[in-house]
Amino acid sequence: MRGARRRRPGAHPQLVIGAVLVGLVLVTALVSLVWTPYDPVHAGAERLLPPGAEHWFGTDRFGRDVFSQVMAGARITLLVGLVAVGIAALVGVPLGVLAGMLQGSGRGRPAAVLMRGTDILLAFPGLLLAIVLGAVYGAGTVTAMVALGIGSIPAFTRVARSGTLQVMRSDYVLAARAANRGEVAIAARHVLPNIAGTVLVQCSVNFAIAVLAEAGLSFLGLGTPPPTPSWGRMLQESQQFLGLADHLAIVPGVAIAVAVLGFNLLGDGLRDVLDPRLATESGATPRVEPARAVPPRSEPVGTPTLDLRHLTVRTTSGRTLLDDLSLRVAAGERVGLIGESGSGKTMTALAALGLLPDGVAATGHVGLAGVDGNLLDRGERALARLRGQAISMVFQEPMTALDPLVRVGHQVAEAMTLHGTDGRTATRRAAELLAEVGLPDSAARRYPHELSGGQRQRVVLAAALANDPAVLVADEPTTALDVTVQRQVLDLMTRLVSDRGAGLLFITHDLAVVSQVCERVVVLLDGVVVEEGPVDEVFARPRHEYTRRLLAASTLEPRRSQAEHASQADPPSRVEPVETPAALIRVQDVTRTYAHRGQPVQALRGVSLAVQEGQRFGIVGESGSGKSTLLRIVAGLDRATSGRVVTAGVELSPAEPRDLGGLRSALQLVFQDPYGSLDPRMTVGDIVAEPLLNAMNVRDGGPRSAAGRRDAVLEMLDAVGLPLDAAGRYPHQFSGGQRQRIAIARALVCRPRILVADEPVSALDVSVRRQVLDLLARLADERALTLLLVSHDLGVVRHVCDQVAVMHEGLIVEQGPTAQVYDDPRDEYTRRLRAATPQLAR
Amino acid sequence: MVRHLASHAAQLVVTLLVATAAIFVLLRVLPGDPAAVALGIEASPEALAAWRAEHGTDGPLVVQYLQWVGGLLTGDLGTSYVTSQDLTPLVADRVQVTGILVLLGMLIALVVAVPVGTLAAVWHRNAGGVTLSAVSQVGVAVPNFLVGVLLVALFAVRLGWLPSGGWAAPVDGLGEFWRHVLLPAVALGSVQAAIITRYVRSAVLEIMREDFLRTARAKGLTFTGALVRHGLRNAGVPIVTVVGVQIASMLIGAVVIERVFAVPGLGSLLLDSVGNRDLLAVQSIVAVLVVLVVLLNFLVDLVYTLLDPRLRRAA
């Protein structure tokens, strides 16, 4: 709702029209209670009068005024709608919330039983139920209301359940759990406010359904009995006078349509207002300084294959996304386009292929070798002939880039059949191409969901290179992939492009990747090219201030600490965890097995580690390594299948009864996604204060009054470097880095001994990443925190931690002091991981 | 896949058992002794006992329930308490009429809704799309019986082209059949067309945002080509669900249209039985309708699984 307030109501015509129509019906019903032009029930005029000055809508067969009847009919319509929706919502929503919360907290079986139970009601639509109840108890207003209400229960249960489940799966509920908030508090503070909007939409839509159904029942004579006026019965009675007095049918018909339309539009309008996807952007990052370009060092050599000149991209609302960009890619050349989120790098790629989304238009010149004229002047059909043939593209998100319903072999072959290759040849070539990108023979017959992310990206690559294009545009092609997979895909892409002598425009935020893949680099800031030149020159001697800043932020130097000296004096053993009584976190032989579709999946296969008080401990691993599972177990948010876990003196082993009270005040968490870990409907002040609401979390001398909590929140906001007025604002008004600071403030407000951070910077831009890491490190020092940091990025862990454990396929393959493990890895996997991690060559 | 089907089939059986039990309790147990209802309050105990013996309502309720369900399974719906008619052929006849009406209505709805909804999505930023969308929004708000009444007013009363009501089975001559079925089917289908148009529009809009559509265009398809080849098939998955749910709701909703056009369908029979307080007939007709609705939901699930390979392997 908050987000919506920033938009003018005029931006939602549906909402306005719906509200006006519903208001009209409501006012009519209310006015009819005290005044109607004539008595709606008793006849007083000539029969079947046509509409006129005396009787605006004419009279019926008994000489009653139709206008008065329609006014009075609004009452029954609203009454039935209101009671039916009320019954459905009051029964359906609590059931749905209960089912959602049960399922969201791992009790899927009772939740499923609950849902199956309400599903049975689906077999009895409201209309049928009304007829049945009418047969037994007699038809009437009450029967209709109750039947329509019961019939709508499943709709509300489903909506409430799916909304609740979504909230329960959010990181902010996990954070509330970690702060030891009870289920009732979570339901009241997080679930209900967040599903209120969807439930409201459902109310509106169901009101419309109830109005229609009531009219239908009255039409059948199963609704409100005469003489009380009702729209449906008026329509039914009009039937015998068709041709004589059509107004008798049209007037109540229009009344029904207006009411239904009103409630439907209101519902749709509310949905639009509440849809986060449609919310306007907050404008959190104003342009700090006007980006001014430094002159290029040297003109690129050779004839350009792809030639972008003075390319400007604007939205129809006039915002400039890309400002006068010029860029050339020569045949066989690999050019990197670097920029952070919002810099316009994806728009460049889409403009080059003529794939710009609706509402965005490009001016300037896009030239392609061997193609006459400006590509921007070509129509969709002419562009389509070039795409996939002369210029191709690989996208960022491999999981969604392929059609889920079509076998991948066919999707590769399609790239060729579209450009004139016959089907048989295309199928054969597709198999060859899939082999060339390193996929097994069987891959062609697979559907996308049967392949991993890396394999899917290989498929996209095979399709993109099928026709030997002159230029390949790759937009963050490996950002979504694991490091080791990234390395393989990058190597493959570089090789295939070189083999074909094609030009490559490589778009990324990762400077290290560019330094490995590209020869020339173009740096983009807020839609403007600020610097370009050969990679080694630009990286060695950056001229623009922004490039320098980016380079500085990209290099995370190793942590220099007392631990290093300590380790020289007394080198700890590498594989065996350090066993001292002082260990604050102790994990011994822990396994965790999930049931996935009936198959057991081993997430952890016997893990042991010990974290000492005050230590900064890093866990590194790729997706599926079990690192997040381990972290959840250590934090008491999940239970091990076997083994022993003690965190801050609290026994978390599977055999022990769960008593997490003591743990919660000792351990707090920071999550990966700064957008999902803060409740969008709470102010930052309330978010940070939430852990203090549980008295168990407040240490001796900590704040126990509202004023004390407020002071603690302000102090914490200051400590994480946020302005104090942040407390009164909402999460959407902050950038990703700022949100992560808010999450850190929330974690530290009750002064825990341990801070667990799960990939805290992987969703952030490079320049922000460093600031957040340094903040974490500083706070850990100042507050004598024990830090447990999980990351896929060796560099991040090396920058912050003095001890590291490397995880692979549910096992810790190596652990020890960070510098040792990093500089002299013993395990084969650690070596592979290190080698795959892109290094910034300077 | 087999597992998936088995679990859904098991659920189907449970749903049907609970639903029929609910119908039995609502219509057989709660209203009291059907013998007293049939013979009136002044009937002698002997007469009541004789009636109960004749209609098999003298045993324990559980046995009566099982007998009734057993009858349903073997296609024996019982004999009406009021008219003493055998219900099975009567209901079978009426199911045919309603079935034809509903399927024809859905066909009309789909022929209109799929192209119109797709266009409304593709043109969602310009006047054409907004107009289509607004028209469908209004269409959803119009009750189908109003459409029926207006169609009768125009084509039967004013123009006299078609009969205002009644029914002719296809076996009795296709010409007459079409003359009678056209108006009710259009009345039923037009409102459905509006409803399904809105679902098609939102499904296609959703698909238009998908990455794979962009990939398809990057391979050399035009926007339209990509939408036709990859978009519509993907949009079809949610649309099939909606069609199934809507057919189920039309089975019940046809009651009203049958009333408007005096079509002797299942709904008319149900209403007549309610009017006659013929509770066994009501009980059996409602059971038939509920079974049809539940089976349709099951069928939708099945089709859904067949269309989407991601669900096919879920075993």
PDB file of C-alpha atoms in Angstrom, chain A residues 465-651:
ATOM      1  CA  LEU A 465      26.508 -19.878 -32.878  1.00  0.00           C
ATOM      2  CA  ALA A 466      24.565 -22.280 -35.100  1.00  0.00           C
ATOM      3  CA  ASN A 467      24.708 -20.016 -38.165  1.00  0.00           C
ATOM      4  CA  ASP A 468      28.269 -18.759 -37.593  1.00  0.00           C
ATOM      5  CA  PRO A 469      27.254 -15.162 -36.890  1.00  0.00           C
ATOM      6  CA  ALA A 470      29.697 -12.306 -37.427  1.00  0.00           C
ATOM      7  CA  VAL A 471      29.027 -10.950 -33.949  1.00  0.00           C
ATOM      8  CA  LEU A 472      28.020 -12.594 -30.694  1.00  0.00           C
ATOM      9  CA  VAL A 473      26.600 -10.400 -27.952  1.00  0.00           C
ATOM     10  CA  ALA A 474      26.828 -11.997 -24.509  1.00  0.00           C
ATOM     11  CA  ASP A 475      24.995 -10.280 -21.661  1.00  0.00           C
ATOM     12  CA  GLU A 476      26.365 -11.416 -18.280  1.00  0.00           C
ATOM     13  CA  PRO A 477      26.372 -14.981 -19.634  1.00  0.00           C
ATOM     14  CA  THR A 478      28.011 -16.546 -16.588  1.00  0.00           C
ATOM     15  CA  THR A 479      26.803 -14.342 -13.733  1.00  0.00           C
ATOM     16  CA  ALA A 480      24.195 -16.861 -12.672  1.00  0.00           C
ATOM     17  CA  LEU A 481      26.633 -19.782 -12.765  1.00  0.00           C
ATOM     18  CA  ASP A 482      28.994 -21.277 -10.217  1.00  0.00           C
ATOM     19  CA  VAL A 483      32.641 -20.267 -10.415  1.00  0.00           C
ATOM     20  CA  THR A 484      33.951 -23.545 -11.783  1.00  0.00           C
ATOM     21  CA  VAL A 485      31.125 -23.736 -14.316  1.00  0.00           C
ATOM     22  CA  GLN A 486      31.671 -20.100 -15.215  1.00  0.00           C
ATOM     23  CA  ARG A 487      35.249 -20.893 -16.079  1.00  0.00           C
ATOM     24  CA  GLN A 488      34.252 -23.737 -18.389  1.00  0.00           C
ATOM     25  CA  VAL A 489      31.565 -21.726 -20.155  1.00  0.00           C
ATOM     26  CA  LEU A 490      33.870 -18.723 -20.593  1.00  0.00           C
ATOM     27  CA  ASP A 491      36.650 -20.888 -22.027  1.00  0.00           C
ATOM     28  CA  LEU A 492      34.183 -22.554 -24.361  1.00  0.00           C
ATOM     29  CA  MET A 493      32.720 -19.269 -25.518  1.00  0.00           C
ATOM     30  CA  THR A 494      36.102 -17.709 -26.166  1.00  0.00           C
ATOM     31  CA  ARG A 495      37.249 -20.738 -28.119  1.00  0.00           C
ATOM     32  CA  LEU A 496      34.124 -21.021 -30.259  1.00  0.00           C
ATOM     33  CA  VAL A 497      34.119 -17.314 -31.072  1.00  0.00           C
ATOM     34  CA  SER A 498      37.817 -17.417 -32.021  1.00  0.00           C
ATOM     35  CA  ASP A 499      37.317 -20.539 -34.163  1.00  0.00           C
ATOM     36  CA  ARG A 500      34.664 -18.723 -36.135  1.00  0.00           C
ATOM     37  CA  GLY A 501      36.535 -15.439 -36.333  1.00  0.00           C
ATOM     38  CA  ALA A 502      33.482 -13.710 -34.925  1.00  0.00           C
ATOM     39  CA  GLY A 503      33.433 -10.509 -32.937  1.00  0.00           C
ATOM     40  CA  LEU A 504      32.343 -10.670 -29.305  1.00  0.00           C
ATOM     41  CA  LEU A 505      30.609  -7.963 -27.330  1.00  0.00           C
ATOM     42  CA  PHE A 506      30.854  -9.161 -23.756  1.00  0.00           C
ATOM     43  CA  ILE A 507      28.722  -7.408 -21.166  1.00  0.00           C
ATOM     44  CA  THR A 508      29.486  -7.836 -17.488  1.00  0.00           C
ATOM     45  CA  HIS A 509      29.828  -6.155 -14.116  1.00  0.00           C
ATOM     46  CA  ASP A 510      32.849  -8.316 -13.298  1.00  0.00           C
ATOM     47  CA  LEU A 511      36.170  -6.675 -14.124  1.00  0.00           C
ATOM     48  CA  ALA A 512      38.123  -9.839 -13.485  1.00  0.00           C
ATOM     49  CA  VAL A 513      36.075 -11.728 -16.075  1.00  0.00           C
ATOM     50  CA  VAL A 514      36.634  -8.964 -18.620  1.00  0.00           C
ATOM     51  CA  SER A 515      40.350  -9.008 -18.028  1.00  0.00           C
ATOM     52  CA  GLN A 516      40.366 -12.700 -18.878  1.00  0.00           C
ATOM     53  CA  VAL A 517      38.044 -12.707 -21.851  1.00  0.00           C
ATOM     54  CA  CYS A 518      38.457  -9.386 -23.629  1.00  0.00           C
ATOM     55  CA  GLU A 519      41.065  -7.383 -25.473  1.00  0.00           C
ATOM     56  CA  ARG A 520      39.372  -4.038 -25.368  1.00  0.00           C
ATOM     57  CA  VAL A 521      37.073  -2.592 -22.717  1.00  0.00           C
ATOM     58  CA  VAL A 522      34.402   0.094 -22.614  1.00  0.00           C
ATOM     59  CA  VAL A 523      33.332   1.464 -19.233  1.00  0.00           C
ATOM     60  CA  LEU A 524      29.747   2.613 -18.874  1.00  0.00           C
ATOM     61  CA  LEU A 525      28.399   4.829 -16.082  1.00  0.00           C
ATOM     62  CA  ASP A 526      24.771   5.949 -15.967  1.00  0.00           C
ATOM     63  CA  GLY A 527      24.350   5.428 -19.705  1.00  0.00           C
ATOM     64  CA  VAL A 528      27.515   7.273 -20.667  1.00  0.00           C
ATOM     65  CA  VAL A 529      30.808   5.783 -21.870  1.00  0.00           C
ATOM     66  CA  VAL A 530      33.403   7.245 -19.517  1.00  0.00           C
ATOM     67  CA  GLU A 531      36.486   5.414 -20.701  1.00  0.00           C
ATOM     68  CA  GLU A 532      37.591   2.915 -23.287  1.00  0.00           C
ATOM     69  CA  GLY A 533      40.776   1.300 -24.524  1.00  0.00           C
ATOM     70  CA  PRO A 534      42.822  -1.906 -24.465  1.00  0.00           C
ATOM     71  CA  VAL A 535      42.101  -3.903 -21.306  1.00  0.00           C
ATOM     72  CA  ASP A 536      45.648  -3.944 -19.944  1.00  0.00           C
ATOM     73  CA  GLU A 537      46.077  -0.221 -20.435  1.00  0.00           C
ATOM     74  CA  VAL A 538      42.767   0.783 -18.922  1.00  0.00           C
ATOM     75  CA  PHE A 539      43.207  -1.522 -15.957  1.00  0.00           C
ATOM     76  CA  ALA A 540      46.830  -0.576 -15.404  1.00  0.00           C
ATOM     77  CA  ARG A 541      46.373   3.180 -15.838  1.00  0.00           C
ATOM     78  CA  PRO A 542      42.705   4.086 -15.428  1.00  0.00           C
ATOM     79  CA  ARG A 543      42.071   7.680 -16.360  1.00  0.00           C
ATOM     80  CA  HIS A 544      38.536   8.222 -15.237  1.00  0.00           C
ATOM     81  CA  GLU A 545      37.805   8.521 -11.540  1.00  0.00           C
ATOM     82  CA  TYR A 546      34.949   6.001 -11.824  1.00  0.00           C
ATOM     83  CA  THR A 547      37.161   3.370 -13.455  1.00  0.00           C
ATOM     84  CA  ARG A 548      39.666   3.848 -10.662  1.00  0.00           C
ATOM     85  CA  ARG A 549      36.935   3.459  -8.062  1.00  0.00           C
ATOM     86  CA  LEU A 550      35.604   0.343  -9.778  1.00  0.00           C
ATOM     87  CA  LEU A 551      39.069  -1.200  -9.972  1.00  0.00           C
ATOM     88  CA  ALA A 552      39.792  -0.427  -6.341  1.00  0.00           C
ATOM     89  CA  ALA A 553      36.517  -1.985  -5.265  1.00  0.00           C
ATOM     90  CA  SER A 554      37.060  -5.072  -7.416  1.00  0.00           C
ATOM     91  CA  THR A 555      40.304  -5.978  -5.748  1.00  0.00           C
ATOM     92  CA  LEU A 556      39.663  -7.432  -2.351  1.00  0.00           C
ATOM     93  CA  GLU A 557      43.043  -7.678  -0.699  1.00  0.00           C
ATOM     94  CA  PRO A 558      43.559 -10.480   1.827  1.00  0.00           C
ATOM     95  CA  ARG A 559      42.907  -9.714   5.463  1.00  0.00           C
ATOM     96  CA  ARG A 560      46.016  -8.996   7.432  1.00  0.00           C
ATOM     97  CA  SER A 561      45.438  -9.888  11.010  1.00  0.00           C
ATOM     98  CA  GLN A 562      46.765 -11.069  14.270  1.00  0.00           C
ATOM     99  CA  ALA A 563      45.598 -14.515  13.278  1.00  0.00           C
ATOM    100  CA  GLU A 564      48.323 -14.614  10.673  1.00  0.00           C
ATOM    101  CA  HIS A 565      50.988 -14.015  13.278  1.00  0.00           C
ATOM    102  CA  ALA A 566      49.350 -16.444  15.622  1.00  0.00           C
ATOM    103  CA  SER A 567      49.325 -19.102  12.964  1.00  0.00           C
ATOM    104  CA  GLN A 568      53.027 -18.625  12.354  1.00  0.00           C
ATOM    105  CA  ALA A 569      53.748 -19.130  16.024  1.00  0.00           C
ATOM    106  CA  ASP A 570      51.514 -22.116  16.406  1.00  0.00           C
ATOM    107  CA  PRO A 571      50.383 -23.571  13.102  1.00  0.00           C
ATOM    108  CA  PRO A 572      47.092 -25.396  13.666  1.00  0.00           C
ATOM    109  CA  SER A 573      46.477 -28.679  11.974  1.00  0.00           C
ATOM    110  CA  ARG A 574      44.692 -28.279   8.697  1.00  0.00           C
ATOM    111  CA  VAL A 575      42.094 -30.922   8.331  1.00  0.00           C
ATOM    112  CA  GLU A 576      41.157 -31.690  11.885  1.00  0.00           C
ATOM    113  CA  PRO A 577      39.046 -28.980  13.478  1.00  0.00           C
ATOM    114  CA  VAL A 578      40.579 -27.248  16.409  1.00  0.00           C
ATOM    115  CA  GLU A 579      39.135 -28.842  19.508  1.00  0.00           C
ATOM    116  CA  THR A 580      39.289 -26.496  22.411  1.00  0.00           C
ATOM    117  CA  PRO A 581      36.730 -26.016  25.126  1.00  0.00           C
ATOM    118  CA  ALA A 582      36.512 -22.358  24.186  1.00  0.00           C
ATOM    119  CA  ALA A 583      34.930 -23.124  20.795  1.00  0.00           C
ATOM    120  CA  LEU A 584      31.805 -21.013  20.487  1.00  0.00           C
ATOM    121  CA  ILE A 585      30.391 -23.107  17.665  1.00  0.00           C
ATOM    122  CA  ARG A 586      31.131 -26.803  17.588  1.00  0.00           C
ATOM    123  CA  VAL A 587      29.911 -29.114  14.837  1.00  0.00           C
ATOM    124  CA  GLN A 588      30.733 -32.814  14.931  1.00  0.00           C
ATOM    125  CA  ASP A 589      30.002 -35.420  12.254  1.00  0.00           C
ATOM    126  CA  VAL A 590      26.827 -33.680  11.203  1.00  0.00           C
ATOM    127  CA  THR A 591      24.706 -35.134   8.412  1.00  0.00           C
ATOM    128  CA  ARG A 592      21.501 -33.809   6.961  1.00  0.00           C
ATOM    129  CA  THR A 593      19.286 -35.830   4.640  1.00  0.00           C
ATOM    130  CA  TYR A 594      16.232 -34.417   2.916  1.00  0.00           C
ATOM    131  CA  ALA A 595      13.479 -36.303   1.212  1.00  0.00           C
ATOM    132  CA  HIS A 596      13.060 -34.861  -2.255  1.00  0.00           C
ATOM    133  CA  ARG A 597      10.168 -36.395  -4.215  1.00  0.00           C
ATOM    134  CA  GLY A 598      10.557 -39.524  -2.162  1.00  0.00           C
ATOM    135  CA  GLN A 599      14.286 -39.761  -2.850  1.00  0.00           C
ATOM    136  CA  PRO A 600      16.720 -39.105   0.002  1.00  0.00           C
ATOM    137  CA  VAL A 601      19.147 -36.283  -0.787  1.00  0.00           C
ATOM    138  CA  GLN A 602      22.257 -35.954   1.340  1.00  0.00           C
ATOM    139  CA  ALA A 603      22.950 -32.262   1.831  1.00  0.00           C
ATOM    140  CA  LEU A 604      25.594 -32.832   4.511  1.00  0.00           C
ATOM    141  CA  ARG A 605      27.637 -36.025   4.685  1.00  0.00           C
ATOM    142  CA  GLY A 606      29.558 -35.761   7.945  1.00  0.00           C
ATOM    143  CA  VAL A 607      30.815 -32.264   8.652  1.00  0.00           C
ATOM    144  CA  SER A 608      32.950 -31.158  11.590  1.00  0.00           C
ATOM    145  CA  LEU A 609      34.212 -27.717  12.463  1.00  0.00           C
ATOM    146  CA  ALA A 610      34.939 -25.489  15.432  1.00  0.00           C
ATOM    147  CA  VAL A 611      34.698 -21.716  15.571  1.00  0.00           C
ATOM    148  CA  GLN A 612      36.511 -19.966  18.395  1.00  0.00           C
ATOM    149  CA  GLU A 613      35.180 -16.959  20.227  1.00  0.00           C
ATOM    150  CA  GLY A 614      36.083 -13.792  18.341  1.00  0.00           C
ATOM    151  CA  GLN A 615      37.120 -15.635  15.212  1.00  0.00           C
ATOM    152  CA  ARG A 616      36.078 -14.649  11.704  1.00  0.00           C
ATOM    153  CA  PHE A 617      35.219 -17.926  10.057  1.00  0.00           C
ATOM    154  CA  GLY A 618      34.466 -18.285   6.379  1.00  0.00           C
ATOM    155  CA  ILE A 619      32.689 -21.116   4.597  1.00  0.00           C
ATOM    156  CA  VAL A 620      33.247 -21.315   0.844  1.00  0.00           C
ATOM    157  CA  GLY A 621      31.444 -23.516  -1.607  1.00  0.00           C
ATOM    158  CA  GLU A 622      29.399 -23.588  -4.794  1.00  0.00           C
ATOM    159  CA  SER A 623      25.671 -24.126  -5.070  1.00  0.00           C
ATOM    160  CA  GLY A 624      24.684 -27.520  -3.725  1.00  0.00           C
ATOM    161  CA  SER A 625      27.787 -27.803  -1.563  1.00  0.00           C
ATOM    162  CA  GLY A 626      25.674 -27.790   1.614  1.00  0.00           C
ATOM    163  CA  LYS A 627      27.034 -24.524   2.957  1.00  0.00           C
ATOM    164  CA  SER A 628      23.638 -22.925   3.490  1.00  0.00           C
ATOM    165  CA  THR A 629      22.285 -26.073   5.122  1.00  0.00           C
ATOM    166  CA  LEU A 630      25.193 -26.107   7.534  1.00  0.00           C
ATOM    167  CA  LEU A 631      24.614 -22.464   8.342  1.00  0.00           C
ATOM    168  CA  ARG A 632      20.919 -23.014   9.033  1.00  0.00           C
ATOM    169  CA  ILE A 633      21.722 -25.906  11.338  1.00  0.00           C
ATOM    170  CA  VAL A 634      24.300 -23.876  13.248  1.00  0.00           C
ATOM    171  CA  ALA A 635      21.745 -21.066  13.586  1.00  0.00           C
ATOM    172  CA  GLY A 636      19.114 -23.477  14.935  1.00  0.00           C
ATOM    173  CA  LEU A 637      16.796 -22.885  11.968  1.00  0.00           C
ATOM    174  CA  ASP A 638      17.125 -26.468  10.765  1.00  0.00           C
ATOM    175  CA  ARG A 639      17.997 -29.734  12.487  1.00  0.00           C
ATOM    176  CA  ALA A 640      20.777 -32.140  11.678  1.00  0.00           C
ATOM    177  CA  THR A 641      19.887 -35.742  10.856  1.00  0.00           C
ATOM    178  CA  SER A 642      22.748 -37.009  12.980  1.00  0.00           C
ATOM    179  CA  GLY A 643      25.814 -35.661  14.731  1.00  0.00           C
ATOM    180  CA  ARG A 644      26.368 -33.047  17.395  1.00  0.00           C
ATOM    181  CA  VAL A 645      25.959 -29.273  17.224  1.00  0.00           C
ATOM    182  CA  VAL A 646      26.598 -26.807  20.041  1.00  0.00           C
ATOM    183  CA  THR A 647      26.263 -23.100  19.383  1.00  0.00           C
ATOM    184  CA  ALA A 648      27.035 -20.590  22.140  1.00  0.00           C
ATOM    185  CA  GLY A 649      26.567 -23.290  24.731  1.00  0.00           C
ATOM    186  CA  VAL A 650      23.150 -24.302  23.398  1.00  0.00           C
ATOM    187  CA  GLU A 651      22.840 -27.949  22.449  1.00  0.00           C
TER     188      GLU A 651
END
